[in-house]
Amino acid sequence: MAKTKTTYFCQNCGAQATKWIGKCPACNEWNTYVEEVVEKSSKSDKTDWRDSSNTHKASKPIRLSEVQASQTERYITSDQELNRVLGGGIVAGSLVLIGGEPGIGKSTLLLQVALSLQDAKVLYVSGEESEQQIKMRADRLGLKNYHCYILSETSTKKIFQQIKNLEPHVLVVDSIQTLQSEYVESTPGSISQIRECTGQLQQFAKETNTPVFIIGHINKDGHIAGPKVLEHIVDTVLQFEGDQHYSYRILRTIKNRFGSASELGIYEMQSKGLRQVSNPSEILLSQKEEQLSGIAVAATLEGARPILIETQALVTPAVYGTPQRSSTGFDLRRLNMLLAVLEKRGGFKFGVKDVFLNIAGGIKVDDPAIDLAVVCALLSSYEDTNISSQYCFSAEVGLSGEVRAINRIEQRISEASKLGFDKIFISKYNLKGLDRSKFEIEIVALSKVEELYQRLF
Ligand code: TYD
Ligand code: MG
């Protein structure tokens, strides 16, 4: 009997080794190596896609200047958020990977896209759900598309046979971890299977100029399971994220060969599927009549999009010896740093207080421009005095209490102005080259956090 060939693969980064090793030399993770059987077939250059295709073209080098500069063909979907995230619609022949935690709404999003592409023939391949389950979901979404086909199948060979018959214009695969190619013997979801199946889908996409969407599960540290490998093969990587307890979902570009990699789409999960949120600021700001302490509005930028977000702080006397610090949607270490700055520069006794911080809407913010709003929310709760709901803030705060300049200040100011705020607090250093007369909103420039106190209360 022929000896089966096996290789050890790191399940985290996809590195290979001939024997088992405890620590992956490539990604430094421990206990990630798993033995996988590779290469069942002797004809290793054959794949399921090639098997069923006769469109195999021999490629030869051609001069770049002779390549027809065809307009990149794009399918514009009715989903504005997705169009933007993809850099202006679905590019023909592109391979798009969508990652996200279980239950976040990946299948819902793509089924919705499949059903809304009215003029294109779409094939939705699901290895996770039966036809009935997909039908139920489609009914729930309340969408109908005569040209949308579904296929519940996991074998790539059978899938490609069906594709050959149907010749879809767009292909959706849910999920890559369930696919299985005959040419690799390891189990579905293993590195070698994922790599093989994605490779085949890529060949299919490029040779037939069909856009392919792949859903990928993510592992517990938030990376797409296994495949760093995958991220190299595909053209675009999107991450679908959000807090399970909130209904907002963010579709973020991680990599995009056809557009900006810092775009962002926002959705709200409703009982009838995902709704596009075209003006996020209006939802993330609560329209309260009465003024409460501990609330400040930050003018932040998510990707290239200005968003105004409410930051909420609660400062109470610490009951136990060690004060509690808790933060949702904002880096806890950064919160501790800002508290230390306030303690040292402003003489506020946060050391004897419990501090809780929350960013409204369950959104995570990395933009440093939120610092100033966090500081204001903290001060407001500390003093138990409200900040006018007509003020908003946009600046970074440094270790010595200096208020620092941030990028794209004009965009932030005009968003705040558009939403009807009276005053925006920014760094003095952002004033350079800024034409104040362009904006209706009053601009207050600060250089130190100490000045904030007099300006606010
Ligand atoms: P799903 O798309 O199955 O998630 P994933 O494919 O990422 O695992 O989303 C499932 C969740 O979305 C589930 O908890 C129910 C919820 N949901 C709605 O709230 N409204 C809807 O219309 C649909 C279809 C799902
Ligand atoms: Mg799913």
JSON list of C-alpha atoms in Angstrom, two decimals, residues 34-150:
[
{"chain": "A", "resi": 34, "resn": "VAL", "atom": "CA", "xyz": [-1.96, 19.57, 13.28]},
{"chain": "A", "resi": 35, "resn": "GLU", "atom": "CA", "xyz": [-1.10, 16.68, 11.01]},
{"chain": "A", "resi": 36, "resn": "GLU", "atom": "CA", "xyz": [-2.92, 16.76, 7.69]},
{"chain": "A", "resi": 37, "resn": "VAL", "atom": "CA", "xyz": [-2.93, 14.27, 4.84]},
{"chain": "A", "resi": 38, "resn": "VAL", "atom": "CA", "xyz": [-1.91, 15.97, 1.63]},
{"chain": "A", "resi": 39, "resn": "GLU", "atom": "CA", "xyz": [-1.99, 15.09, -2.03]},
{"chain": "A", "resi": 40, "resn": "LYS", "atom": "CA", "xyz": [-4.18, 12.15, -2.67]},
{"chain": "A", "resi": 41, "resn": "SER", "atom": "CA", "xyz": [-4.03, 12.54, -6.41]},
{"chain": "A", "resi": 42, "resn": "SER", "atom": "CA", "xyz": [-0.90, 11.94, -8.42]},
{"chain": "A", "resi": 43, "resn": "LYS", "atom": "CA", "xyz": [-1.91, 14.65, -10.88]},
{"chain": "A", "resi": 44, "resn": "SER", "atom": "CA", "xyz": [-1.38, 17.47, -8.49]},
{"chain": "A", "resi": 45, "resn": "ASP", "atom": "CA", "xyz": [-1.90, 20.22, -11.05]},
{"chain": "A", "resi": 46, "resn": "LYS", "atom": "CA", "xyz": [-5.45, 19.06, -11.60]},
{"chain": "A", "resi": 47, "resn": "THR", "atom": "CA", "xyz": [-8.23, 20.64, -9.62]},
{"chain": "A", "resi": 48, "resn": "ASP", "atom": "CA", "xyz": [-11.97, 20.24, -9.46]},
{"chain": "A", "resi": 49, "resn": "TRP", "atom": "CA", "xyz": [-12.40, 23.47, -11.33]},
{"chain": "A", "resi": 50, "resn": "ARG", "atom": "CA", "xyz": [-10.04, 22.45, -14.14]},
{"chain": "A", "resi": 51, "resn": "ASP", "atom": "CA", "xyz": [-11.73, 19.06, -14.22]},
{"chain": "A", "resi": 52, "resn": "SER", "atom": "CA", "xyz": [-15.03, 20.53, -15.16]},
{"chain": "A", "resi": 53, "resn": "SER", "atom": "CA", "xyz": [-13.82, 23.38, -17.26]},
{"chain": "A", "resi": 54, "resn": "ASN", "atom": "CA", "xyz": [-12.66, 23.45, -20.80]},
{"chain": "A", "resi": 55, "resn": "THR", "atom": "CA", "xyz": [-12.05, 27.16, -20.78]},
{"chain": "A", "resi": 56, "resn": "HIS", "atom": "CA", "xyz": [-8.44, 26.54, -19.80]},
{"chain": "A", "resi": 57, "resn": "LYS", "atom": "CA", "xyz": [-6.44, 29.19, -21.58]},
{"chain": "A", "resi": 58, "resn": "ALA", "atom": "CA", "xyz": [-2.67, 29.03, -21.92]},
{"chain": "A", "resi": 59, "resn": "SER", "atom": "CA", "xyz": [-1.34, 32.35, -20.72]},
{"chain": "A", "resi": 60, "resn": "LYS", "atom": "CA", "xyz": [1.62, 34.10, -22.26]},
{"chain": "A", "resi": 61, "resn": "PRO", "atom": "CA", "xyz": [3.43, 37.30, -21.37]},
{"chain": "A", "resi": 62, "resn": "ILE", "atom": "CA", "xyz": [2.11, 40.43, -23.01]},
{"chain": "A", "resi": 63, "resn": "ARG", "atom": "CA", "xyz": [3.30, 44.04, -22.91]},
{"chain": "A", "resi": 64, "resn": "LEU", "atom": "CA", "xyz": [1.68, 46.09, -20.20]},
{"chain": "A", "resi": 65, "resn": "SER", "atom": "CA", "xyz": [1.16, 48.89, -22.69]},
{"chain": "A", "resi": 66, "resn": "GLU", "atom": "CA", "xyz": [-0.79, 46.54, -24.91]},
{"chain": "A", "resi": 67, "resn": "VAL", "atom": "CA", "xyz": [-3.19, 45.46, -22.21]},
{"chain": "A", "resi": 68, "resn": "GLN", "atom": "CA", "xyz": [-6.61, 46.87, -22.99]},
{"chain": "A", "resi": 69, "resn": "ALA", "atom": "CA", "xyz": [-7.34, 49.41, -20.33]},
{"chain": "A", "resi": 70, "resn": "SER", "atom": "CA", "xyz": [-10.88, 48.19, -20.03]},
{"chain": "A", "resi": 71, "resn": "GLN", "atom": "CA", "xyz": [-13.03, 50.00, -17.58]},
{"chain": "A", "resi": 72, "resn": "THR", "atom": "CA", "xyz": [-13.16, 47.74, -14.57]},
{"chain": "A", "resi": 73, "resn": "GLU", "atom": "CA", "xyz": [-16.53, 46.16, -14.85]},
{"chain": "A", "resi": 74, "resn": "ARG", "atom": "CA", "xyz": [-18.50, 46.59, -11.67]},
{"chain": "A", "resi": 75, "resn": "TYR", "atom": "CA", "xyz": [-21.88, 45.41, -10.53]},
{"chain": "A", "resi": 76, "resn": "ILE", "atom": "CA", "xyz": [-23.50, 48.22, -8.62]},
{"chain": "A", "resi": 77, "resn": "THR", "atom": "CA", "xyz": [-25.71, 46.71, -5.94]},
{"chain": "A", "resi": 78, "resn": "SER", "atom": "CA", "xyz": [-28.65, 48.41, -4.32]},
{"chain": "A", "resi": 79, "resn": "ASP", "atom": "CA", "xyz": [-26.69, 48.24, -1.08]},
{"chain": "A", "resi": 80, "resn": "GLN", "atom": "CA", "xyz": [-24.86, 51.58, -0.91]},
{"chain": "A", "resi": 81, "resn": "GLU", "atom": "CA", "xyz": [-22.82, 50.54, 2.11]},
{"chain": "A", "resi": 82, "resn": "LEU", "atom": "CA", "xyz": [-21.47, 47.45, 0.37]},
{"chain": "A", "resi": 83, "resn": "ASN", "atom": "CA", "xyz": [-20.75, 49.40, -2.81]},
{"chain": "A", "resi": 84, "resn": "ARG", "atom": "CA", "xyz": [-18.71, 51.90, -0.85]},
{"chain": "A", "resi": 85, "resn": "VAL", "atom": "CA", "xyz": [-16.81, 49.27, 1.12]},
{"chain": "A", "resi": 86, "resn": "LEU", "atom": "CA", "xyz": [-15.90, 47.47, -2.10]},
{"chain": "A", "resi": 87, "resn": "GLY", "atom": "CA", "xyz": [-14.65, 50.72, -3.62]},
{"chain": "A", "resi": 88, "resn": "GLY", "atom": "CA", "xyz": [-17.68, 51.37, -5.85]},
{"chain": "A", "resi": 89, "resn": "GLY", "atom": "CA", "xyz": [-19.46, 48.09, -6.54]},
{"chain": "A", "resi": 90, "resn": "ILE", "atom": "CA", "xyz": [-18.57, 44.45, -7.07]},
{"chain": "A", "resi": 91, "resn": "VAL", "atom": "CA", "xyz": [-15.58, 44.10, -9.41]},
{"chain": "A", "resi": 92, "resn": "ALA", "atom": "CA", "xyz": [-15.91, 41.38, -12.05]},
{"chain": "A", "resi": 93, "resn": "GLY", "atom": "CA", "xyz": [-13.54, 38.49, -11.41]},
{"chain": "A", "resi": 94, "resn": "SER", "atom": "CA", "xyz": [-12.76, 39.57, -7.86]},
{"chain": "A", "resi": 95, "resn": "LEU", "atom": "CA", "xyz": [-12.51, 37.25, -4.89]},
{"chain": "A", "resi": 96, "resn": "VAL", "atom": "CA", "xyz": [-13.98, 38.81, -1.77]},
{"chain": "A", "resi": 97, "resn": "LEU", "atom": "CA", "xyz": [-13.59, 37.26, 1.67]},
{"chain": "A", "resi": 98, "resn": "ILE", "atom": "CA", "xyz": [-16.03, 38.24, 4.41]},
{"chain": "A", "resi": 99, "resn": "GLY", "atom": "CA", "xyz": [-15.04, 37.29, 7.92]},
{"chain": "A", "resi": 100, "resn": "GLY", "atom": "CA", "xyz": [-16.95, 37.66, 11.14]},
{"chain": "A", "resi": 101, "resn": "GLU", "atom": "CA", "xyz": [-18.02, 35.98, 14.36]},
{"chain": "A", "resi": 102, "resn": "PRO", "atom": "CA", "xyz": [-20.77, 33.36, 14.29]},
{"chain": "A", "resi": 103, "resn": "GLY", "atom": "CA", "xyz": [-24.24, 34.87, 14.31]},
{"chain": "A", "resi": 104, "resn": "ILE", "atom": "CA", "xyz": [-23.11, 38.36, 13.35]},
{"chain": "A", "resi": 105, "resn": "GLY", "atom": "CA", "xyz": [-25.06, 38.24, 10.08]},
{"chain": "A", "resi": 106, "resn": "LYS", "atom": "CA", "xyz": [-22.65, 37.21, 7.31]},
{"chain": "A", "resi": 107, "resn": "SER", "atom": "CA", "xyz": [-25.09, 34.79, 5.70]},
{"chain": "A", "resi": 108, "resn": "THR", "atom": "CA", "xyz": [-27.88, 37.32, 6.02]},
{"chain": "A", "resi": 109, "resn": "LEU", "atom": "CA", "xyz": [-25.81, 40.05, 4.38]},
{"chain": "A", "resi": 110, "resn": "LEU", "atom": "CA", "xyz": [-24.78, 37.95, 1.41]},
{"chain": "A", "resi": 111, "resn": "LEU", "atom": "CA", "xyz": [-28.20, 36.41, 0.88]},
{"chain": "A", "resi": 112, "resn": "GLN", "atom": "CA", "xyz": [-29.59, 39.91, 0.90]},
{"chain": "A", "resi": 113, "resn": "VAL", "atom": "CA", "xyz": [-27.03, 40.97, -1.70]},
{"chain": "A", "resi": 114, "resn": "ALA", "atom": "CA", "xyz": [-27.77, 37.86, -3.78]},
{"chain": "A", "resi": 115, "resn": "LEU", "atom": "CA", "xyz": [-31.47, 38.61, -3.72]},
{"chain": "A", "resi": 116, "resn": "SER", "atom": "CA", "xyz": [-31.08, 42.26, -4.54]},
{"chain": "A", "resi": 117, "resn": "LEU", "atom": "CA", "xyz": [-28.89, 41.77, -7.63]},
{"chain": "A", "resi": 118, "resn": "GLN", "atom": "CA", "xyz": [-31.86, 41.79, -9.96]},
{"chain": "A", "resi": 119, "resn": "ASP", "atom": "CA", "xyz": [-30.17, 41.63, -13.35]},
{"chain": "A", "resi": 120, "resn": "ALA", "atom": "CA", "xyz": [-27.50, 39.06, -12.56]},
{"chain": "A", "resi": 121, "resn": "LYS", "atom": "CA", "xyz": [-27.75, 35.32, -12.15]},
{"chain": "A", "resi": 122, "resn": "VAL", "atom": "CA", "xyz": [-26.51, 34.56, -8.65]},
{"chain": "A", "resi": 123, "resn": "LEU", "atom": "CA", "xyz": [-25.57, 31.19, -7.23]},
{"chain": "A", "resi": 124, "resn": "TYR", "atom": "CA", "xyz": [-25.58, 30.96, -3.45]},
{"chain": "A", "resi": 125, "resn": "VAL", "atom": "CA", "xyz": [-23.75, 27.82, -2.34]},
{"chain": "A", "resi": 126, "resn": "SER", "atom": "CA", "xyz": [-24.28, 26.89, 1.28]},
{"chain": "A", "resi": 127, "resn": "GLY", "atom": "CA", "xyz": [-22.45, 24.14, 3.07]},
{"chain": "A", "resi": 128, "resn": "GLU", "atom": "CA", "xyz": [-24.03, 25.11, 6.35]},
{"chain": "A", "resi": 129, "resn": "GLU", "atom": "CA", "xyz": [-27.72, 25.38, 5.74]},
{"chain": "A", "resi": 130, "resn": "SER", "atom": "CA", "xyz": [-30.26, 23.33, 3.84]},
{"chain": "A", "resi": 131, "resn": "GLU", "atom": "CA", "xyz": [-32.33, 24.75, 0.98]},
{"chain": "A", "resi": 132, "resn": "GLN", "atom": "CA", "xyz": [-35.35, 25.00, 3.28]},
{"chain": "A", "resi": 133, "resn": "GLN", "atom": "CA", "xyz": [-33.41, 26.99, 5.85]},
{"chain": "A", "resi": 134, "resn": "ILE", "atom": "CA", "xyz": [-32.19, 29.41, 3.20]},
{"chain": "A", "resi": 135, "resn": "LYS", "atom": "CA", "xyz": [-35.71, 29.73, 1.87]},
{"chain": "A", "resi": 136, "resn": "MET", "atom": "CA", "xyz": [-36.97, 30.56, 5.36]},
{"chain": "A", "resi": 137, "resn": "ARG", "atom": "CA", "xyz": [-34.32, 33.21, 5.69]},
{"chain": "A", "resi": 138, "resn": "ALA", "atom": "CA", "xyz": [-35.19, 34.68, 2.30]},
{"chain": "A", "resi": 139, "resn": "ASP", "atom": "CA", "xyz": [-38.85, 34.81, 3.28]},
{"chain": "A", "resi": 140, "resn": "ARG", "atom": "CA", "xyz": [-37.90, 36.58, 6.43]},
{"chain": "A", "resi": 141, "resn": "LEU", "atom": "CA", "xyz": [-35.95, 39.14, 4.44]},
{"chain": "A", "resi": 142, "resn": "GLY", "atom": "CA", "xyz": [-38.99, 39.61, 2.26]},
{"chain": "A", "resi": 143, "resn": "LEU", "atom": "CA", "xyz": [-36.91, 39.76, -0.92]},
{"chain": "A", "resi": 144, "resn": "LYS", "atom": "CA", "xyz": [-37.50, 37.92, -4.15]},
{"chain": "A", "resi": 145, "resn": "ASN", "atom": "CA", "xyz": [-35.19, 37.38, -7.10]},
{"chain": "A", "resi": 146, "resn": "TYR", "atom": "CA", "xyz": [-36.10, 35.07, -9.92]},
{"chain": "A", "resi": 147, "resn": "HIS", "atom": "CA", "xyz": [-32.44, 34.75, -10.91]},
{"chain": "A", "resi": 148, "resn": "CYS", "atom": "CA", "xyz": [-31.12, 33.69, -7.54]},
{"chain": "A", "resi": 149, "resn": "TYR", "atom": "CA", "xyz": [-30.21, 30.00, -7.32]},
{"chain": "A", "resi": 150, "resn": "ILE", "atom": "CA", "xyz": [-29.24, 28.12, -4.19]}
]
